[in-house]
Amino acid sequence: MSAIDANDLLNTIWIVPALPLLGAIVLLFGGRRIGDPRSGWIATGLLFAAFIWSVVMFAALLNLPEESRHNTVNLFTWLEAGALKVDLGFLADPLSIIWILLVTGVGSLIHLYAIGYMHTDPNFGRFFAYFNLFAASMLVLVLASSFLVTFLGWEGVGLCSYLLVGFWSERRRASTASVKAFVTNRVGDFGFMLAMFFIVGALGSLDYAAMSSKAAGMAQSTATAIALLLFLACIGKSAQIGLHIWLPDAMEGPTPVSALIHAATMVTAGVFLVCRAAPFFERSGDAMTVVAVFGAITALLAGTVALVQPDIKRVLAYSTISQLGYMFVAAGVGAYSAAVFFVLVHAFYKATLFLGAGTVIHGTDDEQDIRHLGGLRKYLPFTGVAFIIAWMSISGVPPLAGFWAKDAVLASAFYAGNYFVYAVGLSAVALTAMYMGRETLLVFFGNERFHPAVSAAGATASTTQVLETTAPEPLVAVVTEPQRAHEHDATASPTVDFGTDPSPEHLSGNPQEGTRVMIVPVLILATFAIFAGLLDLPFTKLEFLNAFLEPVFAGFYTPEPTSFVSALILDVVAVLVVGIGIWIAYKTYGKGLDSTKPDPITKRLGRLGRLFGNAWYYDKFVSAAVGGPIRKASQWLSDVFDLKVIDGAVNGVAHLVVVAARNMRRIQTGLVRQYAIGIVLGTVLLLLYALALVGG
Amino acid sequence: MNLAAQTPSIDWLAIAPVIALVIAALVIILLRSIVRHARWVYGASIGIGFAGLVAAALFLTCQWSEVSDSGPFLTLDDMVAIDGFAVFIGVIVLIAASLALLLSSKYLARQGIESRPEYVALLLLSAAGMLVMSTANDLIVVFVALETLSIPLYVMAAYDRRRARSLEAGMKYFVLGAFASAIFLYGIALVYGGTGTTSLSGIADFLASVTLLSEGTLIAGIMLLLVGLGFKIAAVPFHMWTPDVYDGSPTPVTAFMASATKAVGFAALIRILFTGLDLYRDDWRPAIWALAVLTLVVGSVVAIAQTDMKRMLAYSSISHAGYVLIGVEAGTREGLQSALVYLLVYAFMTVGSFAIVAVIGRRDDKHLIEDYRGLGRDRPVLASLLALFLLAQAGIPPTGGFIAKLGIFAAAADAHSYSLLIIGVVASVVGAVFYLRVILVMFAGADEESDIPAADHSRVDGPTTAVLALCAAFTIWFGVLPTIVLEFATKAQLIF
Amino acid sequence: MKLTDTYFLTFAAMLFTIGAVGFLVRRNVLVMFMCVELMLNAVNVTFVAFSKSLNDISGQAIVFFVLVVAAAEVAVGLAIIVAIFRRRRGGATADDIDLLRG
Amino acid sequence: MMSDLGFPILTALIATPIVGALAVLCTPSKRPEISRAVAILTAAATLGFALWLLAEFEAGVGGFQFVEEARWFDALGVGYIVGVDGFSIFMVVITALLFPIGMVASANIGRRVKEYMFWFLLLEGAIMGIFLSLDLIAFFVFWEAMLVPMYFLISGWGSAKRAYASMKFFIYTALGSAFLLAAIVALGFLHQADTGLLTFDYRVLAEWDGLAGGTEKWLFLGFMAAFAIKAPLFPFHTWLPDVHTEAPTAGSVVLAGVILKMGAYGFLRFSFELFPSASVYFAPLIMTMAVIGIVYGSIVAAMQRDAKRLIAFSSVAHMGFILLGIFSITVFGLDGAAFSMVSHPLTTGSLFLVIGMLYERRHTRDIDAFGGIWRSAPILTTLFMIAMFAGIGLPGFSGFIGEFLSILGAFIAHRWWGVVATIGVVLGAVYMLWMFQRVFTGVPNEENAKVKDVNLREIAVVAPLLLISLFIGIHPSPVLDRIEPTARRVINNFEQKTDYGQPDADRVPSPSEIAEEKEKIEQYDTEGPSSPHEDVPK
Amino acid sequence: MSEVVIFFIMASIALCAALGVVLARNPVHSALLLVTVLISIAVLFIIQDAQLLAAVQVIVYAGAIVVLFLFVIMLLGVDEEESLAEPVTAQRPVAIVLGLVVLAEVLFLAGHQWATGAQQSRGSLQAGDGGNVERVARSLFTDFLWPFEVTAVLLVAAVIGSVVLARRSNKPTIDDEVETL
């Protein structure tokens, strides 16, 4: 295959997003008719076809000489106004190809899993329509040849996230969480849009090509502004500290959604954007430090919160936030390929974890509280194995994939000289090992706390109902429905599920292992979670990924190990930290939990436990602000300012005229002599004017 | 003794319209005194009345062609000025008189009013006085004409003698009218003292040739003249009779008063100010400005608080006077034209409105706006016509009212009277409030079952139908294709 | 002391004022008419005085028209009053005639 | 340059609805279906003309096309002049589109159908006149005449407080128009005083350059009074919620879709070219008010309990974007505003139509009375959702293009206004999604569970709007290509008549610059990124 | 000098009588005082060279108009004393103040030089043949021919109007109000 052929082939890259888009359209209109399993297979099949095509694209790209491994195909001019011209174009370069492989590959597996998971859902077809639409949007996002097209995908994935989180629309918490997710993301989009405006202002174009060629020559302050604004978008999309509050709530969506969108792909779009817009970050310098520090702090804080969460998916959600922090650390210190590496690896093990959690939930009649589970590896052998592998991988146990990825990030931070970030990241590693250990041990090991025999109270209400009625109201609900929020005053705390003591639920029968369509993807992903490290081992010859990505980040400074010894020392330190984490988890939870007693970790942490459990009270603070002063101010604007002041001014003027009319009408007494007074008065005034004329 | 030799030359064409009307009136009176109780006398008098009006109109046409061909002229020792302006006002007067006569023809019988033939005669005599007024080139003629047109109106206002309201209207109109006339007359006296003549052209010549060192007498006189004329055109603060008199008078009389009297009042005002006191333009313009502002504001605002249809229309007619005053204030040729056009369009709009009021009026002679509730449902055509006239009065395009107002505003802009322009446009919005309220009552109130008894919706008689058709046709026609009338007005210039 | 027109005119103005004020303060319609007559007479004096000082005959001629008008007005005005009295006996008080107002 | 069809198509656009209205008047009252059919046919014919016009309209021409001229009344220098350019062409098409849709959507109007259709068609004729007139007086005639049918529509077929609403609408907007009339008249006569020619021909007056600065500002304010109220610009918006709430569905659609645009159109068409330096002078003020309107409208919208009121306030916010774009005085901003003027009718129209359908089913607009509609009426919900996302400016829908370009223009011209306006984009999602959540999600109560899903007619009413929105959202060039030459013409006018210069980023590069640019990119394509720069992070 | 005396006497009488017209309780007294005013003015006319007018003043005004007044007063039987109490608050002081202001304004405006007009614009008072009567008559029939003719119309209208209004009606009145009038 010659180079020209490869370019021609790459010009068909639009097929990759087109396939799932086609699926989305077909299923949106015909999903109901096509029916339960078939829609799922269509969606999965189309996405898998897209994966195949992505592989073809990958091959085509590899066929190009390294320095010209980028190909832009413009489908048509999207927006042409003034000096701005934006084509709907797709850029194929190593970065985007890696990403589409990830999206289509992991996506296909999760699609497959969802066929089993969503089985018997009344809106099965619609679910897959949204799922496919998400895949298409995500592919557009990463394949885009310009910021605006990326933004198209960016908003598209936000939309799909909204639709999927709120998929079970009759659940109030789900719909609220979906709104929260969308709105919080929009806050980030604020940054994205402003960044685009800045870019148009500075470069006159939104194309990545223009960025690459011109960013280096632009003013540093502008670059910093652009980079920070873009990072704001990333904070929103990737749930970094400040705008992270939507992600835990987004767990209200079906579990495959959490796996695909809120773990593997969409949330990593922020990392993608930082990599894609690296020229700005590089030009700025300061912005990179911000990114790294932000990432490190996020990694640490989210880890602390994950430590005490009782909900199986929320632990994973905070874990995701934390892991995303690592990715930004990597990007922030200039180790872009490490960031991408981490994204890939994280996708594998986090998807495994989520799907595993989904199987657990699915198999235990929607039980999500890890304190009510335990010993499940007996009942869910495959899932259990996969989950444990993923736990090991995420914790960074060598030689699983997670170890390499985490090591690459931390080492880069260290080599970049950012020791603060390194230290914070390292402590987060310990936390990761601890909370994942806690979760895995509580779910798959120890005593079986779900069993009716063990149940102390023997409550009859089903979990879903409990969730519906007594669950704390999420943030947005506080704003929209204060009266309802007051109904649950006792539990009207923010989104963080924390503090309710174990109250075992009743489960009829034993937990069920998932069907085959659910097990297979989990196992495949678990396999990747073991071996994905091979993609980019820290040995010069084995840095496949790094080498592949090299052309994209060519010219940027990359932190490199100063010596083999230092690298080794760092590795050892990391492994030690991981070991400590796992050891603590095992000491605490190895034997399961006594369901009549509170979670031991809260006791051990004391006040800190409450702080962590309430997610540093950040959600509470936001709720209080939005539900309190902001809501009051808005209400005042609406009820007082608009109605009384502005409308009041309008109606007041009208009223004044009417009052004047009534009063003037009263002068008309019907008495003819008074009318004559009017005439004389007029005469007096006219003569007065005459006097003024003559006298003046 | 040699008197005959010095009688002034008489251009009979100049006074022929007046004579036609007077003769018609006299014939009616004669007929009435000869055949006292025959039923046909009233019918015949209406016929004679129309004959007189048509004859007058024909003479006016002749005058128009005369003026167009050989220019305007003065006659009867400069007492009578025949110019385009006079003819235009004459046309308005004749149109108003004809419409009022049409309206009255069945109304009088329906209301059981006596002495109907005399009514026709008085209408004609009043119209004759108006024609005199429109051509008057001497303050004395203005005064005499003013009385000639007013005295029949006083009587006609009180014509429904069995109703206290009608009598009260006549009484108030008369008492205040006499009072205002006395002031007006004092004004004439002072102007006479100031200039030595009462002839408008004489005054103009005098002022042009002499620079007055002491102009106090003259200016005081001018102001008093403004009082007298302000009363006739119902300018604030000389307007207070208007609502009461319009309310109490028989509705066709109100229509006639509102349309024709206002027109000739303005005719006299314009002629005095433009012809006689042209040099004092800068002095009288602020006075007119103040009158216009007061009239616009009071007329528009007080109308909002009215609950009676006729009173509401009375206040609206006051505000219309304000618009015409804007045109007068401009003091330009354009201002004059716009005032003329406005008066013409206003005549149709207001007569149309009162025609409907005359039909809808209840037996007890009140005209509450509430009585119109549901009219849109019961009498859609009538309600639509009233809506049309009201919208036209509000100046909403594409009715004639808009073009008329546009002309006024254009004149103000042309004369740089921006303050009046602004006040005028705002007043027109305030005015829209009360017109719309009536429309709202008629249409929006149609669905609700109201316990207010439906007004006495009598059948619309033929002549009234004709009036409504004419008024509506003109209102729309002028709104859409105003060229002909506007060109007519362009030619209707004052002699000086 | 020469008798100038100022005397007459000032006198006329005073008479006019008395008439006007009388019109405003009296409630009897007939007396109100008489006050209007006072005003008209004041105007007549004015015309005559001006006629004299301007040495112009027209001032005197005009007074005739005023007289005629005054007579006609009185005739009609009194007729109206008679008509009102026909309808309702009682004092000729202007203040009582106030059906129309507002 | 000037296209000529040999057929007075613009007059046909104005006259067809009016003639149709008269025809409707002649139909028997007792056979409403005949009135309805005549009316819909008329509106469809008008749409046909509009589409023909669109097809014949020459893209790439900034000036007026299809100009027809006739004398009207010379005494006041008034003529009948009609013409279209890039700004008006789409307003005409949108008007022609929304009216038949509104009529079809008015199937629930059961009483006095004849009158309803009569007024509706008259309204269409008047609005066409507004967008086509090139004579200021003729423009004003249509501008003011439009009030009457709208007044009758609201007061006759509105809901409970219709009397108040219709009166407020009429008086408040007429008050603004009053100043417009004063300014028009004054302008015409100032021109006459300067040149001796009395005319209200927009093209002539736009050419004229003899206004003193102070006068120009006053006249601008006069025009602004009308346009700002109609648009409505904060704080002149309070008539809008009341009127929207009370108006019948089709009335709301037209009101939000077209009538609000008249204000923005007025600024674009008249204020800019007649008073360029005053426009520049007042631009910051108006941009400030527009930005306040964006944020304020969004916040207040969020607090509404009445669904139509909420959308009304959203219109305040959206009009804020449009006005912001206009007064950025950049090609971006004008493009964006003019594009939004096409897009907003589509989205807000759809929203009003769907809310109207809900109202027909539940007879309430109280948001809290709804809930769980998704289960009972999924297709209706889907329609609403699409309209909602189109409305909040999701890329891919038309709303985004308009908002993006408007804010971009504002950002380039006055950075901080752009920043605040962008906050409005965030807020836009807030209120719409909350409303969606409250109305459509959750478990329906007994009454909401009985809500019927939309029928085919109702889908047919909304779907075209959404499809067009989607189409021009993905492929906006057909619209932008026609708008932009006119936008450039206006900007050029600014640059010629005032010392205004548009920001660099918005200046279209010269061919040589473009070539240079291309070279650079090609260079990058072949050689990769340029050499690393110095300040590398540690 | 004697003219001055006559003027002051007559003017004082006229003003006092005029005040009497306004202040008299009985309308008959007012009418009689009005006659006094009219006659005093007739005297003033004589010293102003308006002999014809003086005569006409006495004949028409005093003889006809005031008699008409008296006639109506008697006819209607309203010749009793009436209260001069003022029911309308402030009407009286306002009227007096306004009246005085008008007077002051006129005097200020015109006072220092009343007659500023052209001399003899329509013929002199003294020149020409014939006496005052003839000269006035000539002016009436030449200069003022047209208003003179119009007054004929005016009088016709007044006659018709008076007759119509004063005629006794045989139809019942309409009680359109609670009978206040």
Tab-separated table of C-alpha atoms in Angstrom, chain A residues 32 67-68 70 76-84 88 126 130 148 151-152 155 159 162-163 166 169-172 175-176 179 182-183 186-187 189-190 193-194 196-198 200-201 203-204 206 208-210 212-214 216 220 279 282-285 288 416-417 476 479-481 483-484 551-552 554-557 626 631 634-635 637-639 641-643 646-647 650-651, chain D residues 164 168 172 234-235 237-238 241-242 296 299-300 303-305 309 313 331-332 335 368 374-375 378 385 388-389 392-396 400-401 404-405 407-408 411-412 415 418-419 422-423 425-426 429-430 433-434 436-438 440-444 473-477 480-481 484 488 505-509 517 520-521 524-526 528-533 535-538:
chain	number	residue	atom	x	y	z
A	32	ARG	CA	-39.734	-0.006	19.228
A	67	GLU	CA	6.138	12.523	10.071
A	68	SER	CA	3.104	12.694	7.813
A	70	HIS	CA	-2.071	13.037	9.741
A	76	PHE	CA	-18.394	19.954	3.601
A	77	THR	CA	-18.188	23.504	4.828
A	78	TRP	CA	-20.114	23.673	8.018
A	79	LEU	CA	-19.917	27.275	8.967
A	80	GLU	CA	-18.628	30.086	6.861
A	81	ALA	CA	-19.143	33.546	8.175
A	82	GLY	CA	-17.001	36.595	7.982
A	83	ALA	CA	-13.379	35.625	8.120
A	84	LEU	CA	-14.172	32.336	9.734
A	88	LEU	CA	-17.006	19.554	8.956
A	126	ARG	CA	-34.351	3.756	22.604
A	130	TYR	CA	-28.924	6.782	22.569
A	148	LEU	CA	-15.874	23.641	16.536
A	151	PHE	CA	-17.409	21.000	20.269
A	152	LEU	CA	-20.152	19.409	18.211
A	155	GLU	CA	-22.022	18.714	23.253
A	159	LEU	CA	-26.578	15.353	25.361
A	162	TYR	CA	-28.101	13.576	29.783
A	163	LEU	CA	-30.397	11.223	27.956
A	166	GLY	CA	-32.022	10.190	32.936
A	169	SER	CA	-37.077	9.094	33.591
A	170	GLU	CA	-39.697	8.102	36.064
A	171	ARG	CA	-37.100	7.974	38.765
A	172	ARG	CA	-36.877	11.424	40.144
A	175	SER	CA	-33.922	12.853	35.986
A	176	THR	CA	-32.459	15.233	38.493
A	179	VAL	CA	-30.141	17.701	34.557
A	182	PHE	CA	-25.899	18.508	31.664
A	183	VAL	CA	-25.894	21.813	33.448
A	186	ARG	CA	-22.476	23.412	30.335
A	187	VAL	CA	-20.539	25.383	32.893
A	189	ASP	CA	-18.705	24.511	27.923
A	190	PHE	CA	-18.707	28.127	28.899
A	193	MET	CA	-16.897	28.562	23.886
A	194	LEU	CA	-14.873	31.416	25.276
A	196	MET	CA	-13.008	29.282	20.788
A	197	PHE	CA	-13.801	32.955	20.679
A	198	PHE	CA	-10.290	33.717	21.838
A	200	VAL	CA	-10.867	32.981	16.461
A	201	GLY	CA	-9.760	36.341	17.725
A	203	LEU	CA	-5.768	32.927	14.987
A	204	GLY	CA	-8.747	33.676	12.776
A	206	LEU	CA	-10.598	27.135	14.569
A	208	TYR	CA	-6.300	22.298	14.554
A	209	ALA	CA	-3.947	22.763	11.651
A	210	ALA	CA	-3.968	26.501	12.184
A	212	SER	CA	-0.423	23.770	15.310
A	213	SER	CA	1.175	26.164	12.911
A	214	LYS	CA	0.440	29.381	14.745
A	216	ALA	CA	3.776	28.791	19.066
A	220	GLN	CA	1.737	33.917	25.959
A	279	PRO	CA	0.197	23.628	21.597
A	282	GLU	CA	2.777	24.273	25.865
A	283	ARG	CA	2.885	27.874	24.763
A	284	SER	CA	1.403	28.959	28.018
A	285	GLY	CA	3.417	26.872	30.428
A	288	MET	CA	0.198	23.206	32.341
A	416	ALA	CA	9.328	16.991	35.472
A	417	GLY	CA	10.419	18.260	38.820
A	476	VAL	CA	-30.878	20.208	41.497
A	479	VAL	CA	-33.383	24.094	43.622
A	480	THR	CA	-36.407	23.061	41.683
A	481	GLU	CA	-38.507	21.553	44.368
A	483	GLN	CA	-41.045	21.941	49.108
A	484	ARG	CA	-40.284	18.361	48.269
A	551	PRO	CA	4.491	12.844	15.750
A	552	VAL	CA	1.527	14.462	17.463
A	554	ALA	CA	6.710	16.307	18.424
A	555	GLY	CA	8.648	19.249	19.597
A	556	PHE	CA	7.225	19.340	23.083
A	557	TYR	CA	9.296	18.719	26.114
A	626	VAL	CA	-27.854	27.304	44.685
A	631	ARG	CA	-32.498	30.697	44.443
A	634	SER	CA	-33.603	34.575	41.388
A	635	GLN	CA	-36.979	34.396	42.998
A	637	LEU	CA	-35.687	38.945	40.472
A	638	SER	CA	-38.691	37.150	39.148
A	639	ASP	CA	-41.332	37.977	41.721
A	641	PHE	CA	-37.967	42.968	40.489
A	642	ASP	CA	-39.670	41.877	37.317
A	643	LEU	CA	-43.242	42.040	38.494
A	646	ILE	CA	-40.129	46.688	35.780
A	647	ASP	CA	-43.671	45.633	35.137
A	650	VAL	CA	-45.070	50.109	33.156
A	651	ASN	CA	-48.337	49.466	34.894
D	164	TYR	CA	-55.389	42.956	29.893
D	168	LYS	CA	-50.939	45.964	27.178
D	172	TYR	CA	-46.967	49.355	25.008
D	234	PHE	CA	-34.416	44.493	28.624
D	235	PRO	CA	-36.016	46.367	30.443
D	237	HIS	CA	-39.858	43.239	27.916
D	238	THR	CA	-42.702	43.074	30.360
D	241	PRO	CA	-44.738	37.318	29.132
D	242	ASP	CA	-48.247	38.581	29.624
D	296	TYR	CA	-31.925	38.203	33.399
D	299	ILE	CA	-32.836	33.589	35.492
D	300	VAL	CA	-36.378	34.828	35.582
D	303	MET	CA	-38.430	30.845	38.263
D	304	GLN	CA	-41.636	30.693	36.271
D	305	ARG	CA	-44.418	28.300	37.074
D	309	ARG	CA	-44.364	32.442	30.548
D	313	PHE	CA	-38.718	34.845	29.156
D	331	VAL	CA	-19.860	40.574	10.207
D	332	PHE	CA	-19.913	37.686	12.656
D	335	ASP	CA	-24.495	37.004	10.440
D	368	ASP	CA	-46.189	21.851	38.568
D	374	TRP	CA	-43.025	11.001	28.964
D	375	ARG	CA	-44.786	7.814	29.846
D	378	PRO	CA	-43.552	9.720	24.345
D	385	MET	CA	-37.047	17.498	23.694
D	388	MET	CA	-35.639	22.167	23.567
D	389	PHE	CA	-32.175	21.082	22.578
D	392	ILE	CA	-30.649	25.820	23.984
D	393	GLY	CA	-28.106	25.970	21.253
D	394	LEU	CA	-26.828	22.462	20.944
D	395	PRO	CA	-24.415	22.310	18.048
D	396	GLY	CA	-25.981	20.562	15.134
D	400	PHE	CA	-26.047	27.056	17.962
D	401	ILE	CA	-24.847	28.661	14.782
D	404	PHE	CA	-22.126	31.159	18.386
D	405	LEU	CA	-21.700	33.774	15.719
D	407	ILE	CA	-21.453	35.956	20.768
D	408	LEU	CA	-18.336	35.610	18.699
D	411	PHE	CA	-16.635	38.890	22.010
D	412	ILE	CA	-14.452	40.263	19.307
D	415	ARG	CA	-14.810	41.035	25.088
D	418	GLY	CA	-19.262	38.254	25.080
D	419	VAL	CA	-18.133	36.582	28.270
D	422	THR	CA	-21.724	33.057	27.214
D	423	ILE	CA	-22.928	32.628	30.771
D	425	VAL	CA	-25.704	29.924	27.184
D	426	VAL	CA	-25.154	27.968	30.375
D	429	ALA	CA	-29.841	24.936	29.605
D	430	VAL	CA	-30.824	25.375	33.222
D	433	LEU	CA	-34.038	21.307	31.413
D	434	TRP	CA	-35.741	22.054	34.696
D	436	PHE	CA	-38.478	19.457	30.941
D	437	GLN	CA	-37.800	17.572	34.107
D	438	ARG	CA	-40.832	18.905	35.881
D	440	PHE	CA	-42.094	15.200	31.377
D	441	THR	CA	-40.214	13.064	33.858
D	442	GLY	CA	-41.374	11.355	36.973
D	443	VAL	CA	-44.344	9.130	37.512
D	444	PRO	CA	-47.474	10.637	35.993
D	473	GLY	CA	-27.829	23.719	11.865
D	474	ILE	CA	-25.727	21.213	10.015
D	475	HIS	CA	-25.621	23.027	6.748
D	476	PRO	CA	-26.080	26.730	7.405
D	477	SER	CA	-24.383	27.916	4.247
D	480	LEU	CA	-25.431	32.427	5.605
D	481	ASP	CA	-24.432	32.824	1.981
D	484	GLU	CA	-23.508	37.706	4.515
D	488	ARG	CA	-20.945	43.168	4.593
D	505	ALA	CA	-10.374	39.167	13.596
D	506	ASP	CA	-13.504	39.821	11.685
D	507	ARG	CA	-11.881	41.402	8.693
D	508	VAL	CA	-11.888	39.102	5.767
D	509	PRO	CA	-8.301	38.540	4.733
D	517	GLU	CA	-2.067	31.251	5.231
D	520	LYS	CA	1.762	27.956	6.191
D	521	ILE	CA	-0.731	25.204	6.711
D	524	TYR	CA	2.751	22.269	8.544
D	525	ASP	CA	1.082	19.433	6.760
D	526	THR	CA	4.322	18.442	5.198
D	528	GLY	CA	4.940	19.018	11.060
D	529	PRO	CA	4.792	21.636	13.759
D	530	SER	CA	7.257	24.404	13.811
D	531	SER	CA	10.236	24.239	16.033
D	532	PRO	CA	9.771	24.101	19.788
D	533	HIS	CA	9.767	27.381	21.508
D	535	ASP	CA	9.600	28.570	27.512
D	536	VAL	CA	9.169	24.922	28.088
D	537	PRO	CA	7.753	23.983	31.447
D	538	LYS	CA	10.212	22.542	33.806
